[in-house]
Tab-separated table of C-alpha atoms in Angstrom:
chain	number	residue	atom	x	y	z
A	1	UNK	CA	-11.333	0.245	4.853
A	2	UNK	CA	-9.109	-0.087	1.859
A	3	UNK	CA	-5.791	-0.975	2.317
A	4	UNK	CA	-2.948	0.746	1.145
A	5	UNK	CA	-1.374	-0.207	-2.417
A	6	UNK	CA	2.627	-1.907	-1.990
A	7	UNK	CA	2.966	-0.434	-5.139
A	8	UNK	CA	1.173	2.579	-6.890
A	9	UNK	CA	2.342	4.409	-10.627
A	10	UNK	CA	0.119	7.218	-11.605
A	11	UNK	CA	0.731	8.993	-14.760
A	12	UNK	CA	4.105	8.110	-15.279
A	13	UNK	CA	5.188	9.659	-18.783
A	14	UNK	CA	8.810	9.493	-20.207
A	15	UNK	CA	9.794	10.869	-23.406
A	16	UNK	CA	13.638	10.707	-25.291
A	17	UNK	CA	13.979	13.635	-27.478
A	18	UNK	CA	10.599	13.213	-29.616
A	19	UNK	CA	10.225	9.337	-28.667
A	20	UNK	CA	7.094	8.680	-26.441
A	21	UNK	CA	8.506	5.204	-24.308
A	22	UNK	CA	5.837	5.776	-21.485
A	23	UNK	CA	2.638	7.684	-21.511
A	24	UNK	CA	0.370	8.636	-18.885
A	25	UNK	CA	1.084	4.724	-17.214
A	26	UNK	CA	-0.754	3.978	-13.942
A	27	UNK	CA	-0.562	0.965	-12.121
A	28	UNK	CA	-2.188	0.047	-8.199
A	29	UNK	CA	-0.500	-3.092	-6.888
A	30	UNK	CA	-2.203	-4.735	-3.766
A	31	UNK	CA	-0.105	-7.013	-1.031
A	32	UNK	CA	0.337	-10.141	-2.663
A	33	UNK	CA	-1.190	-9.271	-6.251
A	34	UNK	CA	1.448	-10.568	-8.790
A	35	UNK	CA	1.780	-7.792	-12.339
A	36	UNK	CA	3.239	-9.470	-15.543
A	37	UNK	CA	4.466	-6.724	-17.823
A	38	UNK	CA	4.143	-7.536	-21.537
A	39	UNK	CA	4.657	-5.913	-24.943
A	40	UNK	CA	6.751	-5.998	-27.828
A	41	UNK	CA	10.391	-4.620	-28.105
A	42	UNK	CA	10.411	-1.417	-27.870
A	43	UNK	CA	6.869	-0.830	-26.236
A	44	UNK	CA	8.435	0.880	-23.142
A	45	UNK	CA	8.656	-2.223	-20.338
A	46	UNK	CA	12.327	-1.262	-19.695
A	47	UNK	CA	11.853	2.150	-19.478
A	48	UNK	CA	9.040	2.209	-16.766
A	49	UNK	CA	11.018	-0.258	-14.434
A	50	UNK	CA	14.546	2.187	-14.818
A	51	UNK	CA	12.064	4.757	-13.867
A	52	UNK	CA	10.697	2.590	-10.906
A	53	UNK	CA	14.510	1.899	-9.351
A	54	UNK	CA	15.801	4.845	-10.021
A	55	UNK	CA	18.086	4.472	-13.389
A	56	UNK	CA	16.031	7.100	-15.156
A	57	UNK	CA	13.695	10.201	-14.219
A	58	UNK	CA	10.025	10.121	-14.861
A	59	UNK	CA	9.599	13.538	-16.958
A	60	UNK	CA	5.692	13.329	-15.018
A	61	UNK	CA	3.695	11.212	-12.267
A	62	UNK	CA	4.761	9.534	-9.447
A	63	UNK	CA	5.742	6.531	-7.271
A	64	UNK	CA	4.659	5.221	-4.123
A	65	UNK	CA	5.691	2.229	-2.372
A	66	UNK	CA	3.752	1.425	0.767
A	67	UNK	CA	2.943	4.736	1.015
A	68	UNK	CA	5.989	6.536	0.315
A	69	UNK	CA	7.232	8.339	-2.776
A	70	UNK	CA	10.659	7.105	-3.898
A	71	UNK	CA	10.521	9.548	-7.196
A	72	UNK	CA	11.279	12.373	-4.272
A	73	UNK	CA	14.149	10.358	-2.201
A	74	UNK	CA	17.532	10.767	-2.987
A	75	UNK	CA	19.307	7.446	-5.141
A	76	UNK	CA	20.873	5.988	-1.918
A	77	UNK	CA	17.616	6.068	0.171
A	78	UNK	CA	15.176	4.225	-2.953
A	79	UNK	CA	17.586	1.431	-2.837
A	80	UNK	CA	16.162	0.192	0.574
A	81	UNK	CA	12.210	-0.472	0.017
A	82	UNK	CA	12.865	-1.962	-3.980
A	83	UNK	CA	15.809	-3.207	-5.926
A	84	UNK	CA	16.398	-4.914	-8.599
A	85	UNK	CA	18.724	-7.274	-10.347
A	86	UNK	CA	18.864	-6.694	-14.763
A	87	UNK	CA	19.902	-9.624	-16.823
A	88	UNK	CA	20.007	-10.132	-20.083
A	89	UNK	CA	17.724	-12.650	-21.651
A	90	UNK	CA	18.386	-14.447	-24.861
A	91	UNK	CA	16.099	-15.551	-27.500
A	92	UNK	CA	16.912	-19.084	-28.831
A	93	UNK	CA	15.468	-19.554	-32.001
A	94	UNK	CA	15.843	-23.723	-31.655
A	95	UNK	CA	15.778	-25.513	-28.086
């Protein structure tokens, strides 16, 4: 028996005005399984992890977390199962 994902994205598409950030994005986490995100400025990274806590609204797909989809819950209640902490990062150009 398969288990279930921790974390599951299917089709997740966001758009600002005529700007594509995320198209169509699907992503199965298992328990333990470790995701690296990578892409150029610009490419949309941001945008799908607002959309995964809460900060924005996918315009299609969903979100499940062990199960249960957090795009449906309410701001207050997808704070519980996932959170997360944004810093900014600078770029040094000499160490």
């Amino acid at each position: 028996m398969t288990e279930t994902p921790v974390l599951e994205l299917s089709g997740i598409s966001k758009r600002f005005g005529d700007i594509v950030a995320n198209e169509n994005i699907s992503i199965s986490l298992a328990r333990g399984e470790i995701l690296a995100l990578l892409g150029e400025n610009g490419a949309g990274k941001t945008t799908l992890m607002s959309i995964l806590f809460g900060h924005y609204r996918a315009d299609s797909g969903g979100v499940l977390i062990d199960g249960w989809n957090c795009l449906r819950a309410n701001p207050g209640r997808r704070s519980g199962p996932a959170s997360a902490w944004c810093t900014s990062i600078f770029r040094w150009r000499q160490i």
